[in-house]
Amino acid sequence: MPETLTTALTRLGDIAADPETYVVQWKERTGGKVVGAFPMNFPAEIAHAAGALPVIIQENREPDSMGRNLLAEFYCGYTRNIADQAAKGRLDIYDSFFLSDHCIQLLGAVDVVRDEYADTPLHFEQFASSLGDAWAPNVVDTKIRAFIAEMATFTDKPFSAQSLSRSITLFNENRRLLRHIFAARRSGSAQFTSTEMQSLVKSSMVMDKAEHTALLRQIVEELETVPRDDRIRLHLSGHFCHAPNPQLLSAVEECGAVVVDDDLYHGARYISTDVDEDIDPVAALRRWYLQRDVNLPCPTRVKHDTDWEDTLIRSVETSGAHGVIVLMAKFCEPHMLYYPQLRKRLTEQSIPHLLLETEHDGVPVESVRTRVEALLERIRRTQLVTS
């Protein structure tokens, strides 16, 4: 692997593993303000255009202690960890919090943040979740304009359509470069581990976009073509809000599999949709939100002419994946409700699949390996029968 590529990957991996240090150093270096945003669909271009650093608040790897006392046990690991970080003062690095999208559990976590950081501005505008209704575009447009007004007040800087357009162009380039790398992995012409792929996206959620984009350009320029080997090819699916534990990702690949595609939030889902650059930027952001569910449907959204399971099956066919591993965060209600339909369609298409339920505190690595090895053996037996 070329030295330039290795250096860039190491830099992005370090930031993905410790985003808080990057945020602190950015503030010291620039004197700018940092916006802590919550998943999944915050239009970060607005914060960037206002001169702030938009950061999607990440789950950390510390064991939860105080967070367990603030939210019920049936809240997912991400939301309990956010509550834990708030109670421990780990969110002090953010100058404001913005929320455009939530499930009921995330709203509970944000209430903890609101209580712990009563003097820190928190702006909440809920986007429409039923995307096919006639009233949805107007609702989303109103919310985006409210974000723009609030961000201008927060940064105390004039906000212009030109600055927003420039930010949109930069963010689009970043997404396109990431999609180029994902496409190379999917086709078999680039070999990155699933942990490295996750680091590429996770660091994009944290870093200054211009700095991150410059590193992505280096990686794209140094991509090497590698022959596709005979390992079992897998698609990772799920995890809508937070990154899967790197130990889990490594355990999957240590069983002799290679991940060739995904629809994870810290993956293809985050980079699935560009913002139009040739129309009014507010209208473009509205369209970006409404089109995200077309490009990669999500069970937290309602759009009657798209189905996540059909998109997943097409992705499996395109990448040549032999099977699917569904990563479901424990107590993720939208995913739990949708999974039976997803399982039914995968079974109908004779696509081998495995459900792995994930939790914040610890990864049962040996159990994961055993179950993944069983899936791979089932795939090999199927290949022998059909060959």
Coordinates of C-alpha atoms in Angstrom, one line a residue:
M1 CA 0.0 0.0 0.0
P2 CA 1.5 3.4 -1.0
E3 CA 2.8 5.5 1.9
T4 CA 0.5 8.4 1.1
L5 CA -2.5 6.2 1.2
T6 CA -1.4 4.6 4.5
T7 CA -0.8 8.0 6.1
A8 CA -4.2 9.3 5.0
L9 CA -6.0 6.2 6.3
T10 CA -4.1 6.4 9.6
R11 CA -5.0 10.0 10.0
L12 CA -8.7 9.4 9.4
G13 CA -8.7 6.2 11.5
D14 CA -7.2 8.1 14.5
I15 CA -9.9 10.8 14.2
A16 CA -12.7 8.3 13.9
A17 CA -11.4 6.6 17.0
D18 CA -11.1 9.8 19.0
P19 CA -13.4 12.5 17.5
E20 CA -13.4 14.6 20.7
T21 CA -9.7 15.3 20.5
Y22 CA -10.1 16.5 16.9
V23 CA -13.0 18.8 17.9
V24 CA -11.0 20.4 20.8
Q25 CA -7.9 20.9 18.5
W26 CA -10.1 22.5 15.8
K27 CA -11.5 24.9 18.3
E28 CA -8.1 25.8 19.5
R29 CA -6.8 26.2 16.0
T30 CA -9.6 28.3 14.5
G31 CA -11.5 29.8 17.5
G32 CA -14.7 28.8 15.8
K33 CA -17.9 27.4 17.2
V34 CA -18.9 23.7 17.1
V35 CA -22.4 22.4 16.4
G36 CA -23.2 19.0 18.0
A37 CA -25.8 17.4 15.7
F38 CA -27.7 14.2 16.3
P39 CA -28.4 11.6 13.6
M40 CA -29.7 10.9 11.1
N41 CA -30.6 13.7 8.6
F42 CA -29.2 17.0 9.9
P43 CA -28.4 19.3 6.9
A44 CA -24.8 20.0 8.0
E45 CA -24.2 22.3 5.1
I46 CA -26.1 25.0 6.9
A47 CA -23.8 25.0 9.9
H48 CA -20.7 24.9 7.6
A49 CA -22.0 27.8 5.6
A50 CA -22.4 29.8 8.8
G51 CA -18.7 29.2 9.7
A52 CA -19.3 26.6 12.3
L53 CA -18.0 23.0 12.5
P54 CA -20.9 20.6 12.3
V55 CA -20.2 17.3 14.1
I56 CA -22.5 14.4 14.4
I57 CA -22.2 13.3 18.0
Q58 CA -20.7 9.8 18.1
E59 CA -21.2 7.0 20.6
N60 CA -18.0 6.6 22.6
R61 CA -16.6 3.3 23.7
E62 CA -16.5 3.9 27.5
P63 CA -18.7 1.7 29.6
D64 CA -22.0 3.4 30.6
S65 CA -22.4 4.2 34.3
M66 CA -24.3 7.4 34.9
G67 CA -26.4 7.0 31.7
R68 CA -28.0 3.8 33.0
N69 CA -29.6 5.8 35.8
L70 CA -31.0 8.5 33.5
L71 CA -32.7 6.4 30.8
A72 CA -34.6 3.1 31.0
E73 CA -32.8 -0.1 30.1
F74 CA -35.0 -0.5 27.0
Y75 CA -33.4 2.5 25.4
C76 CA -30.9 1.6 22.7
G77 CA -27.1 1.7 23.4
Y78 CA -26.5 4.9 21.5
T79 CA -29.1 7.0 23.4
R80 CA -28.0 5.7 26.8
N81 CA -24.4 6.5 25.8
I82 CA -25.4 10.0 24.8
A83 CA -27.0 10.4 28.3
D84 CA -23.9 9.0 29.9
Q85 CA -21.7 11.5 28.0
A86 CA -23.9 14.4 29.0
A87 CA -23.9 13.4 32.7
K88 CA -20.1 13.0 32.7
G89 CA -19.6 16.4 31.0
R90 CA -18.2 14.9 27.8
L91 CA -20.3 17.1 25.6
D92 CA -18.8 20.4 26.9
I93 CA -16.9 20.7 23.6
Y94 CA -20.1 21.6 21.8
D95 CA -21.3 25.2 21.7
S96 CA -24.8 24.3 20.6
F97 CA -26.9 21.2 19.8
F98 CA -29.1 20.8 16.8
L99 CA -31.7 18.1 16.2
S100 CA -33.7 17.6 13.0
D101 CA -34.7 14.0 13.3
H102 CA -35.5 11.6 16.1
C103 CA -37.1 8.4 17.3
I104 CA -38.7 8.5 20.8
Q105 CA -35.6 7.1 22.4
L106 CA -33.3 9.8 20.9
L107 CA -35.7 12.4 22.1
G108 CA -35.3 11.1 25.6
A109 CA -31.5 11.3 25.3
V110 CA -31.8 14.8 24.1
D111 CA -33.9 15.7 27.1
V112 CA -31.0 14.6 29.3
V113 CA -28.7 16.7 27.3
R114 CA -31.1 19.7 27.6
D115 CA -31.2 19.2 31.4
E116 CA -27.4 18.7 31.8
Y117 CA -26.6 21.7 29.5
A118 CA -29.3 24.1 30.3
D119 CA -27.2 27.1 29.3
T120 CA -26.2 25.6 25.9
P121 CA -28.5 26.5 23.0
L122 CA -30.5 23.5 21.7
H123 CA -32.5 23.9 18.5
F124 CA -35.1 21.3 17.6
E125 CA -37.0 21.1 14.3
Q126 CA -38.6 17.7 13.5
F127 CA -38.6 16.9 9.8
A128 CA -41.6 15.2 8.2
S129 CA -41.3 11.4 8.4
S130 CA -44.1 10.6 5.9
L131 CA -42.4 11.7 2.8
G132 CA -45.1 10.9 0.2
D133 CA -47.7 13.2 1.6
A134 CA -48.5 16.5 -0.3
W135 CA -47.8 18.6 2.8
A136 CA -44.3 17.1 3.4
P137 CA -42.2 19.5 1.2
N138 CA -43.7 22.6 2.8
V139 CA -43.0 21.3 6.3
V140 CA -39.4 20.4 5.4
D141 CA -38.9 23.8 3.7
T142 CA -40.1 25.6 6.8
K143 CA -37.8 23.5 9.1
I144 CA -34.8 24.1 7.0
R145 CA -35.4 27.9 6.9
A146 CA -35.8 27.8 10.7
F147 CA -32.4 26.0 11.0
I148 CA -30.8 28.7 8.8
A149 CA -32.3 31.5 10.9
E150 CA -31.2 29.8 14.1
M151 CA -27.7 29.1 12.8
A152 CA -27.2 32.7 11.8
T153 CA -28.3 33.8 15.3
F154 CA -26.0 31.2 16.9
T155 CA -22.9 32.2 14.9
D156 CA -23.8 35.9 14.8
K157 CA -22.6 36.0 11.1
P158 CA -24.5 37.1 8.0
F159 CA -25.8 34.1 6.1
S160 CA -26.0 34.1 2.3
A161 CA -27.3 31.8 -0.4
Q162 CA -23.8 32.0 -1.9
S163 CA -22.1 30.6 1.1
L164 CA -24.7 27.8 1.4
S165 CA -24.2 27.0 -2.3
R166 CA -20.4 26.8 -1.7
S167 CA -20.9 24.4 1.2
I168 CA -23.2 22.3 -0.8
T169 CA -20.6 21.9 -3.5
L170 CA -17.9 20.9 -1.0
F171 CA -20.1 18.4 0.7
N172 CA -21.2 16.9 -2.6
E173 CA -17.5 16.4 -3.6
N174 CA -16.9 14.7 -0.3
R175 CA -19.8 12.3 -0.8
R176 CA -18.8 11.6 -4.4
L177 CA -15.2 10.7 -3.3
L178 CA -16.5 8.4 -0.6
R179 CA -18.9 6.8 -3.1
H180 CA -16.0 6.2 -5.5
I181 CA -14.2 4.3 -2.8
F182 CA -17.3 2.3 -1.9
A183 CA -17.8 1.5 -5.6
A184 CA -14.2 0.3 -5.9
R185 CA -14.8 -2.0 -2.9
R186 CA -18.0 -3.3 -4.4
S187 CA -16.5 -4.1 -7.7
G188 CA -13.5 -5.8 -6.1
S189 CA -10.9 -3.3 -7.4
A190 CA -10.0 -1.9 -4.0
Q191 CA -9.4 -3.8 -0.8
F192 CA -10.2 -2.0 2.5
T193 CA -11.4 -3.6 5.7
S194 CA -14.9 -2.8 6.9
T195 CA -13.3 -1.0 9.9
E196 CA -11.3 1.2 7.5
M197 CA -14.4 1.9 5.4
Q198 CA -16.3 2.9 8.6
S199 CA -13.4 5.2 9.6
L200 CA -13.6 7.0 6.3
V201 CA -17.3 7.8 6.9
K202 CA -17.1 8.4 10.6
S203 CA -14.3 10.9 10.2
S204 CA -16.3 12.7 7.6
M205 CA -19.1 13.2 10.2
V206 CA -16.5 15.0 12.5
M207 CA -13.9 16.7 10.5
D208 CA -13.8 20.0 8.6
K209 CA -15.1 19.0 5.2
A210 CA -12.3 20.7 3.3
E211 CA -9.6 19.0 5.3
H212 CA -11.4 15.6 5.0
T213 CA -12.0 16.0 1.3
A214 CA -8.3 16.7 0.7
L215 CA -7.4 13.5 2.4
L216 CA -10.0 11.6 0.4
R217 CA -8.5 12.9 -2.8
Q218 CA -5.1 11.4 -1.8
I219 CA -6.8 8.1 -1.1
V220 CA -8.7 8.0 -4.4
E221 CA -5.5 8.9 -6.3
E222 CA -3.6 6.0 -4.7
L223 CA -6.3 3.4 -5.0
E224 CA -4.8 0.1 -6.2
T225 CA -6.5 -2.6 -8.2
V226 CA -6.5 -5.9 -6.4
P227 CA -7.8 -9.3 -7.7
R228 CA -11.0 -10.5 -6.1
D229 CA -10.2 -13.6 -4.1
D230 CA -12.5 -16.5 -3.2
R231 CA -13.5 -15.4 0.2
I232 CA -17.3 -15.3 1.0
R233 CA -18.6 -11.9 0.2
L234 CA -21.0 -10.3 2.6
H235 CA -23.3 -7.2 2.8
L236 CA -23.7 -5.5 6.2
S237 CA -27.2 -4.0 6.8
G238 CA -28.7 -1.9 9.5
H239 CA -27.3 0.3 12.3
F240 CA -29.1 3.6 11.5
C241 CA -27.6 5.9 14.1
H242 CA -24.3 4.8 15.4
A243 CA -21.2 2.9 14.2
P244 CA -20.9 -0.8 14.8
N245 CA -18.1 -1.7 17.3
P246 CA -14.9 -2.2 15.3
Q247 CA -14.3 -5.5 17.3
L248 CA -17.5 -6.8 15.8
L249 CA -16.5 -5.8 12.2
S250 CA -13.1 -7.4 12.7
A251 CA -14.6 -10.6 14.1
V252 CA -16.7 -11.0 10.9
E253 CA -13.8 -10.7 8.6
E254 CA -11.5 -12.9 10.7
C255 CA -13.9 -15.7 10.0
G256 CA -12.7 -15.6 6.3
A257 CA -15.3 -13.3 4.9
V258 CA -14.9 -10.0 3.1
V259 CA -17.5 -7.2 3.3
V260 CA -18.2 -5.8 -0.2
D261 CA -21.1 -3.5 0.5
D262 CA -23.4 -2.1 3.2
D263 CA -26.3 0.1 3.9
L264 CA -25.1 1.3 7.3
Y265 CA -25.5 4.8 8.5
H266 CA -21.7 4.9 9.0
G267 CA -21.4 3.7 5.5
A268 CA -23.4 3.9 2.2
R269 CA -26.5 5.4 3.9
Y270 CA -24.7 8.6 5.0
I271 CA -23.3 9.3 1.5
S272 CA -26.2 8.1 -0.6
T273 CA -27.7 11.4 -1.7
D274 CA -26.2 14.6 -3.1
V275 CA -27.7 18.1 -2.9
D276 CA -28.7 19.7 -6.2
E277 CA -26.2 22.5 -7.1
D278 CA -28.2 24.2 -9.9
I279 CA -31.3 25.4 -8.0
D280 CA -32.0 27.5 -5.0
P281 CA -30.0 26.0 -2.1
V282 CA -32.9 25.9 0.4
A283 CA -35.0 24.1 -2.2
A284 CA -32.0 21.8 -2.9
L285 CA -31.7 20.8 0.8
R286 CA -35.4 20.2 0.9
R287 CA -35.1 17.9 -2.1
W288 CA -32.0 16.2 -0.6
Y289 CA -34.0 15.2 2.5
L290 CA -37.0 14.0 0.5
Q291 CA -34.9 12.0 -1.9
R292 CA -32.7 10.2 0.7
D293 CA -35.4 7.6 1.2
V294 CA -35.6 7.0 -2.5
N295 CA -31.9 6.3 -2.9
L296 CA -31.6 4.2 0.3
P297 CA -34.9 3.6 2.0
C298 CA -35.0 3.7 5.8
P299 CA -37.7 2.1 8.1
T300 CA -37.8 5.4 10.1
R301 CA -39.4 7.0 7.0
V302 CA -42.6 6.4 5.1
K303 CA -42.6 6.5 1.3
H304 CA -45.0 4.2 -0.2
D305 CA -43.2 3.7 -3.6
T306 CA -39.9 2.5 -2.2
D307 CA -39.0 -0.6 -0.1
W308 CA -35.8 -1.1 1.8
E309 CA -35.8 -4.9 1.2
D310 CA -36.0 -4.4 -2.6
T311 CA -33.1 -2.0 -2.5
L312 CA -31.1 -4.4 -0.4
I313 CA -31.7 -7.3 -2.7
R314 CA -30.6 -5.2 -5.7
S315 CA -27.4 -4.2 -3.8
V316 CA -26.7 -7.8 -3.1
E317 CA -27.1 -8.7 -6.8
T318 CA -24.9 -5.7 -7.9
S319 CA -22.0 -6.5 -5.5
G320 CA -22.2 -10.3 -5.9
A321 CA -22.5 -10.7 -2.1
H322 CA -23.2 -14.3 -1.1
G323 CA -25.1 -13.4 2.1
V324 CA -26.3 -10.6 4.4
I325 CA -25.5 -9.8 8.0
V326 CA -28.1 -7.7 9.6
L327 CA -26.7 -5.5 12.5
M328 CA -29.6 -4.5 14.7
A329 CA -29.0 -2.2 17.7
K330 CA -30.8 -3.7 20.7
F331 CA -34.1 -2.0 21.3
C332 CA -34.1 -0.2 18.0
E333 CA -37.8 -0.1 17.5
P334 CA -38.0 0.9 13.8
H335 CA -35.5 -1.8 12.9
M336 CA -37.3 -4.4 15.1
L337 CA -40.6 -3.7 13.5
Y338 CA -39.3 -3.8 10.0
Y339 CA -37.0 -6.8 10.3
P340 CA -39.7 -9.6 9.9
Q341 CA -40.5 -8.2 6.4
L342 CA -36.8 -7.9 5.5
R343 CA -36.2 -11.5 6.7
K344 CA -39.2 -12.7 4.7
R345 CA -37.9 -11.2 1.4
L346 CA -34.4 -12.4 1.9
T347 CA -35.7 -15.9 2.5
E348 CA -37.9 -15.7 -0.6
Q349 CA -34.9 -14.8 -2.6
S350 CA -32.8 -17.6 -1.1
I351 CA -30.3 -15.1 0.2
P352 CA -28.5 -16.5 3.3
H353 CA -28.6 -14.0 6.2
L354 CA -27.8 -13.7 9.9
L355 CA -29.2 -11.3 12.5
L356 CA -26.7 -10.0 15.0
E357 CA -28.1 -7.9 17.8
T358 CA -25.6 -5.3 19.1
E359 CA -25.2 -3.5 22.4
H360 CA -23.0 -0.7 23.6
D361 CA -21.3 -2.5 26.5
G362 CA -19.1 -5.2 25.0
V363 CA -19.0 -7.5 22.0
P364 CA -19.4 -11.3 22.6
V365 CA -16.6 -11.9 20.0
E366 CA -16.5 -15.6 20.3
S367 CA -20.3 -15.9 20.0
V368 CA -20.1 -13.6 16.9
R369 CA -17.4 -15.7 15.3
T370 CA -19.4 -18.9 15.9
R371 CA -22.5 -17.6 14.3
V372 CA -20.7 -16.0 11.4
E373 CA -18.7 -19.2 10.8
A374 CA -22.0 -21.1 10.7
L375 CA -23.4 -18.6 8.1
L376 CA -20.3 -19.0 6.0
E377 CA -20.5 -22.8 6.1
R378 CA -24.1 -22.7 5.1
I379 CA -23.2 -20.5 2.1
R380 CA -20.4 -22.8 1.1
R381 CA -22.7 -25.8 1.2
T382 CA -25.2 -24.0 -0.9
Q383 CA -22.5 -23.2 -3.5
L384 CA -21.4 -26.9 -3.6
V385 CA -25.0 -27.9 -4.3
T386 CA -25.6 -25.3 -7.0
S387 CA -22.2 -25.7 -8.7

